[in-house]
CSV table of C-alpha atoms and ligand atoms in Angstrom, one decimal:
chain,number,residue,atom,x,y,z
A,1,UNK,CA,9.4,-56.1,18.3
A,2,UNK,CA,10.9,-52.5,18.8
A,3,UNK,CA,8.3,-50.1,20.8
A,4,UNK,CA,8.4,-47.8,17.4
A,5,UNK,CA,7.2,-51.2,15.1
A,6,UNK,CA,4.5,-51.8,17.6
A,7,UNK,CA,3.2,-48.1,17.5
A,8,UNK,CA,3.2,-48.8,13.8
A,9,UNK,CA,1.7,-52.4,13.4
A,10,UNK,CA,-1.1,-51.6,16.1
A,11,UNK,CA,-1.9,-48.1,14.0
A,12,UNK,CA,-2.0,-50.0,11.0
A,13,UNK,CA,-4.3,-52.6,12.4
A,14,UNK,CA,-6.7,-50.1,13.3
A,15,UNK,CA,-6.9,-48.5,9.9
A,16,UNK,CA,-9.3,-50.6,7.8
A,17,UNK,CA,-11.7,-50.9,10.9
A,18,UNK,CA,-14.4,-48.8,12.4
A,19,UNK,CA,-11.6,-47.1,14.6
A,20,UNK,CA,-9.9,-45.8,11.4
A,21,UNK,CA,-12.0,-42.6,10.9
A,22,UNK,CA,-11.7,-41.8,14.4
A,23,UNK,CA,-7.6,-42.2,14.1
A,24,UNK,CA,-7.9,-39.9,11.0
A,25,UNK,CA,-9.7,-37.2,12.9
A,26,UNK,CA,-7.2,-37.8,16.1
A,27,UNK,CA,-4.4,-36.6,12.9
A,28,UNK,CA,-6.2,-34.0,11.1
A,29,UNK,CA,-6.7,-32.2,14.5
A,30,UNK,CA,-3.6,-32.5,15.5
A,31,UNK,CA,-2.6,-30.9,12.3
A,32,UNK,CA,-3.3,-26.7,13.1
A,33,UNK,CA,-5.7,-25.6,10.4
A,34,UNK,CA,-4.1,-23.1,7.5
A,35,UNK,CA,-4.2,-19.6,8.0
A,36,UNK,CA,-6.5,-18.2,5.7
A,37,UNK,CA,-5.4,-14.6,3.6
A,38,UNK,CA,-7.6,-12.7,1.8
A,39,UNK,CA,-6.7,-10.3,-0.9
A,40,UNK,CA,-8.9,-7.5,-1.9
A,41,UNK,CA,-7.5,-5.8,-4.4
A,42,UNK,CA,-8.1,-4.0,-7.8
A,43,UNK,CA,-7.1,-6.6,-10.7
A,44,UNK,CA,-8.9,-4.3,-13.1
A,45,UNK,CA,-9.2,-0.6,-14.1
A,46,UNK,CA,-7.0,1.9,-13.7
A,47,UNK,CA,-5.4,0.6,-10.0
A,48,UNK,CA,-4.9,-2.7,-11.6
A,49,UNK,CA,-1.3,-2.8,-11.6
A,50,UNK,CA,-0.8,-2.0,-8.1
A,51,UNK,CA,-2.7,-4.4,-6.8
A,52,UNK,CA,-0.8,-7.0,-9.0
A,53,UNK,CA,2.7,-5.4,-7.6
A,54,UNK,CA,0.6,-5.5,-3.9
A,55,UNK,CA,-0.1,-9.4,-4.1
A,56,UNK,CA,3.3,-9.9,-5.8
A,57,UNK,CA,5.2,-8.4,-2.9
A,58,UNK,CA,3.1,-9.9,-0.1
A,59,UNK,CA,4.0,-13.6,-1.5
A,60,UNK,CA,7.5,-12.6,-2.0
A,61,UNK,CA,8.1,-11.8,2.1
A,62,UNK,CA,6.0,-15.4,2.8
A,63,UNK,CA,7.8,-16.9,0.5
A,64,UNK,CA,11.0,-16.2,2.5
A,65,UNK,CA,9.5,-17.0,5.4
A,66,UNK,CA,9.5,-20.9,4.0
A,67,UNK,CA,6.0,-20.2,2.7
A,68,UNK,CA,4.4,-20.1,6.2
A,69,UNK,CA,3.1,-18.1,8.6
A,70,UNK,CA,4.0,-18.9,12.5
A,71,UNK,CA,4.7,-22.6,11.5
A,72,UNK,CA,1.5,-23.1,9.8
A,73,UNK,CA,0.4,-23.1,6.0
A,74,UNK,CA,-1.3,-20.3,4.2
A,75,UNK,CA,-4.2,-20.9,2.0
A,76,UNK,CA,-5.0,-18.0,-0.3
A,77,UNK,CA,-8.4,-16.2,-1.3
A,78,UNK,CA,-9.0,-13.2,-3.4
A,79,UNK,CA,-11.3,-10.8,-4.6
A,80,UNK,CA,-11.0,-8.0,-7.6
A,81,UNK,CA,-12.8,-5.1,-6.0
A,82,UNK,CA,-12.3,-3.1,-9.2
A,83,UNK,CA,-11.7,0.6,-7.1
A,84,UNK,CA,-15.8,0.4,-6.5
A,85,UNK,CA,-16.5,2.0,-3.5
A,86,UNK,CA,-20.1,0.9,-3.9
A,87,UNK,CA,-19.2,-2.9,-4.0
A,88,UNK,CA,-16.5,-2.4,-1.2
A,89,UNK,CA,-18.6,-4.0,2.2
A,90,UNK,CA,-20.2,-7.1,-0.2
A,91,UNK,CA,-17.1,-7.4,-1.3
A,92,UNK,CA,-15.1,-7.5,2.5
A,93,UNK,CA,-17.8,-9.8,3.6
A,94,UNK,CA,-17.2,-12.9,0.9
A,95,UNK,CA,-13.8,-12.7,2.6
A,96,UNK,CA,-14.7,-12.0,6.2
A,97,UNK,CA,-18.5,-13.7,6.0
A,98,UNK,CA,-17.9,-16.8,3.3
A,99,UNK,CA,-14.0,-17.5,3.3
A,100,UNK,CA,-13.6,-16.9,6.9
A,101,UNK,CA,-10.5,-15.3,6.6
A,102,UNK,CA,-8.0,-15.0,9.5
A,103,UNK,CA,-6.3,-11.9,7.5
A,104,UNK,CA,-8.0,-9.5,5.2
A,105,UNK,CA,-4.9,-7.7,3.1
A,106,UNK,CA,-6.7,-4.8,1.3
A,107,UNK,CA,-7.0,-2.1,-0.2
A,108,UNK,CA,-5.8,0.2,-2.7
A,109,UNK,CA,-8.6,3.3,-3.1
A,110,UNK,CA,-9.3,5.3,-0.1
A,111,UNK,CA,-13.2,4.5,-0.9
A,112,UNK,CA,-12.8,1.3,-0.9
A,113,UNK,CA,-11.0,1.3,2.2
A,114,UNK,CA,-13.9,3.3,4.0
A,115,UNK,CA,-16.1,-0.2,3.4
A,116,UNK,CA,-13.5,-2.6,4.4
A,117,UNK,CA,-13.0,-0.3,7.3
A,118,UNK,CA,-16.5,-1.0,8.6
A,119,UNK,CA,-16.8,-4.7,8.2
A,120,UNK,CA,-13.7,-4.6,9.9
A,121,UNK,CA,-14.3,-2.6,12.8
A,122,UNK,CA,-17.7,-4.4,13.0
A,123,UNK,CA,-16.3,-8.5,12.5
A,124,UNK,CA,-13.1,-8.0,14.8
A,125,UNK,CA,-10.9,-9.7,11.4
A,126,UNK,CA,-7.1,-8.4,11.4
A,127,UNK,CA,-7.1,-5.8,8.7
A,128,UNK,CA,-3.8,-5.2,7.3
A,129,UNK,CA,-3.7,-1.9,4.4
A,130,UNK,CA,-1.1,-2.4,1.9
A,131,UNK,CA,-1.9,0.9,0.4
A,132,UNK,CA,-5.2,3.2,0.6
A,133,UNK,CA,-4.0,6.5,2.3
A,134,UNK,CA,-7.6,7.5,3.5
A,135,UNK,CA,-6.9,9.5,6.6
A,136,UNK,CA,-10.0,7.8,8.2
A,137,UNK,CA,-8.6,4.4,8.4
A,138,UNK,CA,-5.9,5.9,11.1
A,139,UNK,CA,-7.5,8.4,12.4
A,140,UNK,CA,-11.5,8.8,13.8
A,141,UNK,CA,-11.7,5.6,12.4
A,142,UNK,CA,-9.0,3.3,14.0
A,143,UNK,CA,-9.1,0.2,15.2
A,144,UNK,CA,-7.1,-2.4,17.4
A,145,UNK,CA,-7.6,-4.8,14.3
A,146,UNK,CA,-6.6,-2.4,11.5
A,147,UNK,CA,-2.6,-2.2,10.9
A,148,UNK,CA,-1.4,0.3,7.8
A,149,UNK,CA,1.8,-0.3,6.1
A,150,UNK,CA,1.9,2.3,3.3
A,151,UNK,CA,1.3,6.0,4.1
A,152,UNK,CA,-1.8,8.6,5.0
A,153,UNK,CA,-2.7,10.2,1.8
A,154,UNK,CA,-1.4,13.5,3.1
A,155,UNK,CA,2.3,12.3,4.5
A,156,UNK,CA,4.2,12.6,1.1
A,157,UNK,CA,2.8,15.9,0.4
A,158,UNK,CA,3.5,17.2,3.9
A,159,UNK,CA,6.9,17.0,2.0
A,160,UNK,CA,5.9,18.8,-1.1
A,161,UNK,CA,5.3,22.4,-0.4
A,162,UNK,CA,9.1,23.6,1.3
A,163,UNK,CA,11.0,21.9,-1.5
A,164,UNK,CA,8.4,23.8,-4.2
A,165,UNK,CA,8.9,27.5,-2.7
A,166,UNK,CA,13.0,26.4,-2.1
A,167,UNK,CA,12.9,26.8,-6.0
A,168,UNK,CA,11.2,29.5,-5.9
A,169,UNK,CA,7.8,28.8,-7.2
A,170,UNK,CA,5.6,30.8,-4.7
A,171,UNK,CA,2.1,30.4,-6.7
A,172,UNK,CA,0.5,26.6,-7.5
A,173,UNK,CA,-2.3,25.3,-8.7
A,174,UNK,CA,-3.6,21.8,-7.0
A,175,UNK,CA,-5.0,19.3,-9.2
A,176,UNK,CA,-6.3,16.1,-8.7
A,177,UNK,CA,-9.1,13.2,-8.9
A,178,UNK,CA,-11.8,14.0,-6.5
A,179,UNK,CA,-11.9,11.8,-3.7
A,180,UNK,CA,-10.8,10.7,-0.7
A,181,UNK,CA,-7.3,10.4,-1.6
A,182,UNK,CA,-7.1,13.4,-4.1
A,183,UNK,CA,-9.1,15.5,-0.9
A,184,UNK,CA,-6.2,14.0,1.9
A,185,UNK,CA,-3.6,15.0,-0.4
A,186,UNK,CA,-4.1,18.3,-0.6
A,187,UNK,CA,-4.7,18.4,3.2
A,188,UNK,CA,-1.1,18.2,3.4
A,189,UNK,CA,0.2,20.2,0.5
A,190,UNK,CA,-2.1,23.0,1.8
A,191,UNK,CA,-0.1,22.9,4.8
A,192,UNK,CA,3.4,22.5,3.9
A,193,UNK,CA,3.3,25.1,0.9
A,194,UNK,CA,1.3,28.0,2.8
A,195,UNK,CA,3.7,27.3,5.8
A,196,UNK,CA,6.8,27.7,3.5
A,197,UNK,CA,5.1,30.8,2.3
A,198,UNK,CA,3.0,29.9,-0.6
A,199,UNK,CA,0.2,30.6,-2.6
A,200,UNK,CA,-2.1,27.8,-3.8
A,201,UNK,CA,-4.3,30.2,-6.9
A,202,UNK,CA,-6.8,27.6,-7.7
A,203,UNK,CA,-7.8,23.5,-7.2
A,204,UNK,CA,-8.7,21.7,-10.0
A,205,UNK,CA,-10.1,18.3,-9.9
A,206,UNK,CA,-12.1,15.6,-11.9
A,207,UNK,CA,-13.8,12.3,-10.9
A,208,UNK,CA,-11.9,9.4,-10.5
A,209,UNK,CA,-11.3,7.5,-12.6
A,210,UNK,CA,-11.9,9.9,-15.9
A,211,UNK,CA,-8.7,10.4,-17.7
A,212,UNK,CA,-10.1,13.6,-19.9
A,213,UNK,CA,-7.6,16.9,-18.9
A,214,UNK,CA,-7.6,18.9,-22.2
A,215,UNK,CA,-10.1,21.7,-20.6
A,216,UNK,CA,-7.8,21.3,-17.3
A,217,UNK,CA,-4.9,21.5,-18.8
A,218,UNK,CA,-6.5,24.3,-20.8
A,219,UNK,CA,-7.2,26.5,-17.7
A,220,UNK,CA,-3.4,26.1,-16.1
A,221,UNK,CA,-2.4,27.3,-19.1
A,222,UNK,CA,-4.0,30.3,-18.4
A,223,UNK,CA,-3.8,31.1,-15.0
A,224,UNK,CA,0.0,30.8,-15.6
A,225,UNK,CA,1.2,29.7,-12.0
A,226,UNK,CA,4.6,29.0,-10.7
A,227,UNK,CA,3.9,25.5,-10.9
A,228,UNK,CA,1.6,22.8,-10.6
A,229,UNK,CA,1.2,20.0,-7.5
A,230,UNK,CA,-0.7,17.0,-8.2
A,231,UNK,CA,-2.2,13.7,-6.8
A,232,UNK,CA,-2.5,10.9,-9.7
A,233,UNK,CA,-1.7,7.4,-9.7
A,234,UNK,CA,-1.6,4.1,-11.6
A,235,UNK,CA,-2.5,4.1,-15.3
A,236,UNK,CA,-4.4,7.9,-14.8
A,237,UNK,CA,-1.1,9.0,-13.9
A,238,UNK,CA,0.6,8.2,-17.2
A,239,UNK,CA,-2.0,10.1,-19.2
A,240,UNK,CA,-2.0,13.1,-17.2
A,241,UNK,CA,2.3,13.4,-17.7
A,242,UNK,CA,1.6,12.3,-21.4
A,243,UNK,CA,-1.6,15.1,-21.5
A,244,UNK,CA,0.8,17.7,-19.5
A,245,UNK,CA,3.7,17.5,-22.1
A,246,UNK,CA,1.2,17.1,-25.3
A,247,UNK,CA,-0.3,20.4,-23.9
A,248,UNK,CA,3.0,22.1,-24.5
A,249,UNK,CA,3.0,22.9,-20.4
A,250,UNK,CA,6.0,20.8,-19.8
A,251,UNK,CA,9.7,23.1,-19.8
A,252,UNK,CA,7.1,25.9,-19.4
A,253,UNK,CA,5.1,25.5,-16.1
A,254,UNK,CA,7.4,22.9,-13.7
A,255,UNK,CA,4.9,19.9,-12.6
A,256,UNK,CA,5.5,18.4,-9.2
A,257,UNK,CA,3.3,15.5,-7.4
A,258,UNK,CA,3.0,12.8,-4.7
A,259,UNK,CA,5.1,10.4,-5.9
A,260,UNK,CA,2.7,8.1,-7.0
A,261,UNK,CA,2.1,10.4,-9.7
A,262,UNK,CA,5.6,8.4,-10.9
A,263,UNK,CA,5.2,4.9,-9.4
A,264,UNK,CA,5.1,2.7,-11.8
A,265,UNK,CA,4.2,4.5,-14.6
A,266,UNK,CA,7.9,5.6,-16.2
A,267,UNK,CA,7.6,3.3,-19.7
A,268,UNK,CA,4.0,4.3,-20.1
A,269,UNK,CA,4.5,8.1,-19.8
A,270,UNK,CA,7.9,8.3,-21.4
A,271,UNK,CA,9.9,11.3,-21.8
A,272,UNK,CA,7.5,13.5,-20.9
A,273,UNK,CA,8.1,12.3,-17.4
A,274,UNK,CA,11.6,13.5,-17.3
A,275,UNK,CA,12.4,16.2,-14.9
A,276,UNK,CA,8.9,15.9,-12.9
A,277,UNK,CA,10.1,16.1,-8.6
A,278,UNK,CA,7.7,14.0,-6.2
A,279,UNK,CA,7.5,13.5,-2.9
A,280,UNK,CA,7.2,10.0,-1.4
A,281,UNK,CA,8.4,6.8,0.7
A,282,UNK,CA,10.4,5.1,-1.1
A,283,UNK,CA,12.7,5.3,-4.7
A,284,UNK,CA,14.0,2.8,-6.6
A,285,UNK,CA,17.0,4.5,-6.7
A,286,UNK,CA,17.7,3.9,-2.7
A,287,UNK,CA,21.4,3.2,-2.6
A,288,UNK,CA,21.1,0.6,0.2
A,289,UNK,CA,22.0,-3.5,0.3
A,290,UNK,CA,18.3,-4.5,1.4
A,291,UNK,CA,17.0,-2.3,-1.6
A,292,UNK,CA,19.0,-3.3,-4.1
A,293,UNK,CA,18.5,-7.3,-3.1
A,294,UNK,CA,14.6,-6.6,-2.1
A,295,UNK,CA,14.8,-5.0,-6.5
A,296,UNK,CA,17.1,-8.7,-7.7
A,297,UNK,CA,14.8,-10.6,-6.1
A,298,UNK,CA,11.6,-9.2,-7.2
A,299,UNK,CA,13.0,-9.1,-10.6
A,300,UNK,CA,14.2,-12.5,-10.9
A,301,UNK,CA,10.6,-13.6,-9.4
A,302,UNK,CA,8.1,-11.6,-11.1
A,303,UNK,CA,10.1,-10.8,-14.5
A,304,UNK,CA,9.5,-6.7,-13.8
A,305,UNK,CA,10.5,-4.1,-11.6
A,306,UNK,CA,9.0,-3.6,-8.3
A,307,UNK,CA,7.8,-0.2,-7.4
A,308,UNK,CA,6.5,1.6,-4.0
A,309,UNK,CA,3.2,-1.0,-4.2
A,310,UNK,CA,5.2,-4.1,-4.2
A,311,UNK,CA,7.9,-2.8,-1.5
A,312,UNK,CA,4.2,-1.5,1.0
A,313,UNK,CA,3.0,-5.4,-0.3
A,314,UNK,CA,6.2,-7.0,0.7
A,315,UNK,CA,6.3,-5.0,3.9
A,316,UNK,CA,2.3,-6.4,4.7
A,317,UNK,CA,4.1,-9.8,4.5
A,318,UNK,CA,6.9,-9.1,7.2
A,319,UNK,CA,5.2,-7.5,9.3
A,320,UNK,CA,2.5,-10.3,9.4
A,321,UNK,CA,4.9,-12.7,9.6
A,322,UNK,CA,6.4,-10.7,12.4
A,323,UNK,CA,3.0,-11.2,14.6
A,324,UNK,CA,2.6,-14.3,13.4
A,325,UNK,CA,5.9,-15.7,14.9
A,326,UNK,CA,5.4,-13.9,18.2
A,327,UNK,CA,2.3,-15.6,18.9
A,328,UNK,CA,3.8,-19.0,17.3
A,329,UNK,CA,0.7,-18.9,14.6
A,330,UNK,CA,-2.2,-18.7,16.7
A,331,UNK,CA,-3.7,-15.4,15.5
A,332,UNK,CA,-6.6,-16.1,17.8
A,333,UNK,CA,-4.3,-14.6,21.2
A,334,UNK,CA,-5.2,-11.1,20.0
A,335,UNK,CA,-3.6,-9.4,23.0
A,336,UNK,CA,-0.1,-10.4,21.9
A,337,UNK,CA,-0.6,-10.4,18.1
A,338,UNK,CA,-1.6,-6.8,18.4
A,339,UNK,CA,1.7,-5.8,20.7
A,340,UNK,CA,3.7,-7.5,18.1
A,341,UNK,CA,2.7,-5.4,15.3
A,342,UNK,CA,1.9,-2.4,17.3
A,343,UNK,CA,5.9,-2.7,18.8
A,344,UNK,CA,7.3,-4.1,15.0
A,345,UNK,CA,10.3,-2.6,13.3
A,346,UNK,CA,10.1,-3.3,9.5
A,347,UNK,CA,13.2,-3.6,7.7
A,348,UNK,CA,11.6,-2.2,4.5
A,349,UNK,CA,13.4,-1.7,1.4
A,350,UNK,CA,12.3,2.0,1.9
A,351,UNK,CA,14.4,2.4,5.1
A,352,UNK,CA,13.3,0.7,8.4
A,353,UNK,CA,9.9,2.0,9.3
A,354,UNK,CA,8.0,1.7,12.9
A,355,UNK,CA,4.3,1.6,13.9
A,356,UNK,CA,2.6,4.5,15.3
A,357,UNK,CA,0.4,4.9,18.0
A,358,UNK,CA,-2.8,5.0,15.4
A,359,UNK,CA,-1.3,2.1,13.3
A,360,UNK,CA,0.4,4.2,10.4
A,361,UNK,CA,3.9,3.9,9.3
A,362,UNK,CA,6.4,6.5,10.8
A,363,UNK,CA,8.9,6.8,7.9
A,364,UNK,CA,11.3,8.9,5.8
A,365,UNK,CA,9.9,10.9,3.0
A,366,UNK,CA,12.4,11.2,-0.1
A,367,UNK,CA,12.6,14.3,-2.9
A,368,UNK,CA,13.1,12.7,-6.4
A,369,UNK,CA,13.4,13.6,-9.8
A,370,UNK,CA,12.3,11.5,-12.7
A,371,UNK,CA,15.9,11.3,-14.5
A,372,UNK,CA,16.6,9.0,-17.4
A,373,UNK,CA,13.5,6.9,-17.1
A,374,UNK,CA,14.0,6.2,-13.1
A,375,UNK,CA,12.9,7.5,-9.9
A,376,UNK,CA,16.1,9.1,-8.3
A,377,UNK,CA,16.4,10.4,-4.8
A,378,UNK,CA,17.8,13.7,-4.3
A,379,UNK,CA,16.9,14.5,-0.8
A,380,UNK,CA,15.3,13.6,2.2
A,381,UNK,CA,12.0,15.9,2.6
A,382,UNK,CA,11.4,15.0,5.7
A,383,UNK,CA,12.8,12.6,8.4
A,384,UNK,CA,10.4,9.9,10.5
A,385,UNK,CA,7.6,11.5,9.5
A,386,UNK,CA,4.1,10.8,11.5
A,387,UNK,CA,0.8,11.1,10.8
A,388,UNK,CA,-1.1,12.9,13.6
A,389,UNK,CA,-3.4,10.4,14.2
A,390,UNK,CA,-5.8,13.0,14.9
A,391,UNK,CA,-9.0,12.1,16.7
A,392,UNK,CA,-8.0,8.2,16.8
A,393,UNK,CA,-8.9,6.4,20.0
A,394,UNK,CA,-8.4,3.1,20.6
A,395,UNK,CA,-11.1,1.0,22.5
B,1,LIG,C1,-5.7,5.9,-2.5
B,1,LIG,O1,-6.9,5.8,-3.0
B,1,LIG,O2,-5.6,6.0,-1.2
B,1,LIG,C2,-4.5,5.8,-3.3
B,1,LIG,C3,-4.6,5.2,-4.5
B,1,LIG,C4,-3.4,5.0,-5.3
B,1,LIG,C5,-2.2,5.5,-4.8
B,1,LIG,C6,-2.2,6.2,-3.6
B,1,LIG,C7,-3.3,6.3,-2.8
């Protein structure tokens, strides 16, 4: 008998006996457990697509990785946290308390993010942020544990204010929903336009998520500026470019925006987004190999075209699986999981993008114009841009 058909006959002798369970708990802990990913995301309201393009991206850049994270399987948990920032920390915890996740991928809404920033700075779980700018998150409030991905609120319109005066629109009115994100936005478009010599007239706002502009679009009308900056996103967005043009503002007062004002949005709003110039981190229109097979792929995947949420989803993916390798799966040797992401280069279909000190992408912001239904780049606005990470300090 051949050592190998001993090993097998004396295994199969003991199954069937009161060894056998013993033998199966010898395997099953041999076998390292799955990794366990948690999505909290918006599946409904108004953020509800991104979320959708969020998760879509993140399987996508597992899926290349042969479906695995550091060698070991991936089970999935999610929960819709419907942009409620009062729901956001019950919410975090049936990931963090009841699913025990090893990863919690999350969010979109800066609220939101405020309450998965606390159960994660309070539980220790890796927190990765495939979108929600909140300027918290990287900077009084960072954390060894918390990793961003997409952008602070205020880094694409940090962009928005030289490119504005270059065309010579000197007076602006702001206007946004009022909140965190809205609030972060106009942190940096205060900054950039005054510094390129502008004059910001008046700040209008309205609660997220109402989508009712008439008496806003009413009073632009009136105060007649040079032209009008904006933060809007997801299915808001398309109403306020729809709302704009039905006001008769568009051709008449130029509209300009973070780009998510344009993410994703393009069939909904129509013609009436033609022309409108944004400010942000990626473009569909990037003329590079990795984009244009990171856009085939998707396509051929998810039967639509990905936007900036899926590429910051996908990039959540690589860069997890970049940490994940280095420490060969075992998310537990925090030391060396944290160096991995903190010292990661992400080959992004945006451009490759690196980790700052405070855990926020450092990354090219692009000038576009909405031209024949698509997000085209027309400039670079500003080159490896930073956030300041103002006031973070690491423990
Ligand atoms: C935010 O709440 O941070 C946000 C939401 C949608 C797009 C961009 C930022």
């Amino acid at each position: 008998m051949t050592s190998r058909r001993l090993i097998l006959t004396r295994g199969a002798a003991l199954v069937g006996t009161a060894s056998s369970s013993l033998l199966l708990s010898g395997i099953a802990r041999a076998q390292p457990a799955k990794v366990r990913v948690g999505f909290m995301l918006p599946y409904t309201g108004t953020y509800a697509q991104l979320g959708v393009a969020i998760e879509n991206g993140f399987r996508m850049a597992i899926d290349e990785q042969g479906g695995k994270l550091g060698g070991r399987e991936i089970e999935y948990f999610k929960v819709d946290d419907e942009s409620e920032p009062s729901k956001a920390i019950e919410n975090a915890n049936k990931l963090v308390q009841r699913d025990k996740v090893d990863v919690l991928v999350g969010t979109v809404h800066s609220g939101v993010q405020m309450g998965i920033q606390k159960v994660a700075r309070e539980s220790g779980v890796l927190s990765l942020i495939p979108n929600a700018g909140v300027l918290a998150a990287t900077r009084s409030l960072c954390a060894p544990n918390v990793f961003r991905t997409s952008f602070t609120n205020s880094q694409p319109t940090l962009a928005l204010g030289q490119p504005m005066v270059a065309r010579g629109h000197k007076k602006a009115v702001w206007i946004t929903w009022k909140y965190a994100a809205g609030d972060d936005a106009f942190e940096g478009f205060k900054e950039s336009y005054t510094k390129a010599g502008g004059t910001i007239i008046k700040e209008l706002g309205l609660p997220f998520p109402q989508v009712e502009f008439q008496a806003l679009l009413t009073e632009i009308a009136a105060l007649k500026p040079d032209a009008v900056a904006c933060f809007f996103a997801g299915g808001g967005a398309a109403k306020f470019i729809r709302d704009y043009a039905a006001a008769g503002l568009k051709g008449k007062i130029p509209l300009y925006g973070s780009g998510f004002l344009t993410e994703g949005v393009l069939q909904a709003a129509g013609p009436a987004a033609e022309g409108i110039i944004t400010t942000l981190h990626y473009s569909d229109s990037l003329n590079t190999p990795r984009n244009h097979t990171f856009r085939l792929d998707y396509a051929k995947t998810f039967r639509s075209q990905p936007d900036v949420y899926a590429v910051q989803g996908y990039d959540t993916g690589l860069l997890l699986a970049q940490g994940a390798n280095a420490v060969k799966g075992d998310l537990n040797n925090k030391a060396v999981l944290y160096k991995a992401l903190e010292g990661a280069v992400i080959d992004s279909p945006r451009g490759k993008w690196t980790m700052s000190k405070a855990h926020n992408p450092v990354q090219d912001i692009y000038l576009r114009q909405v031209q024949n239904g698509e997000n085209k780049v027309i400039g670079i606005a500003a080159k490896a841009l930073a956030d300041s990470g103002a006031g973070c300090k690491m423990a």
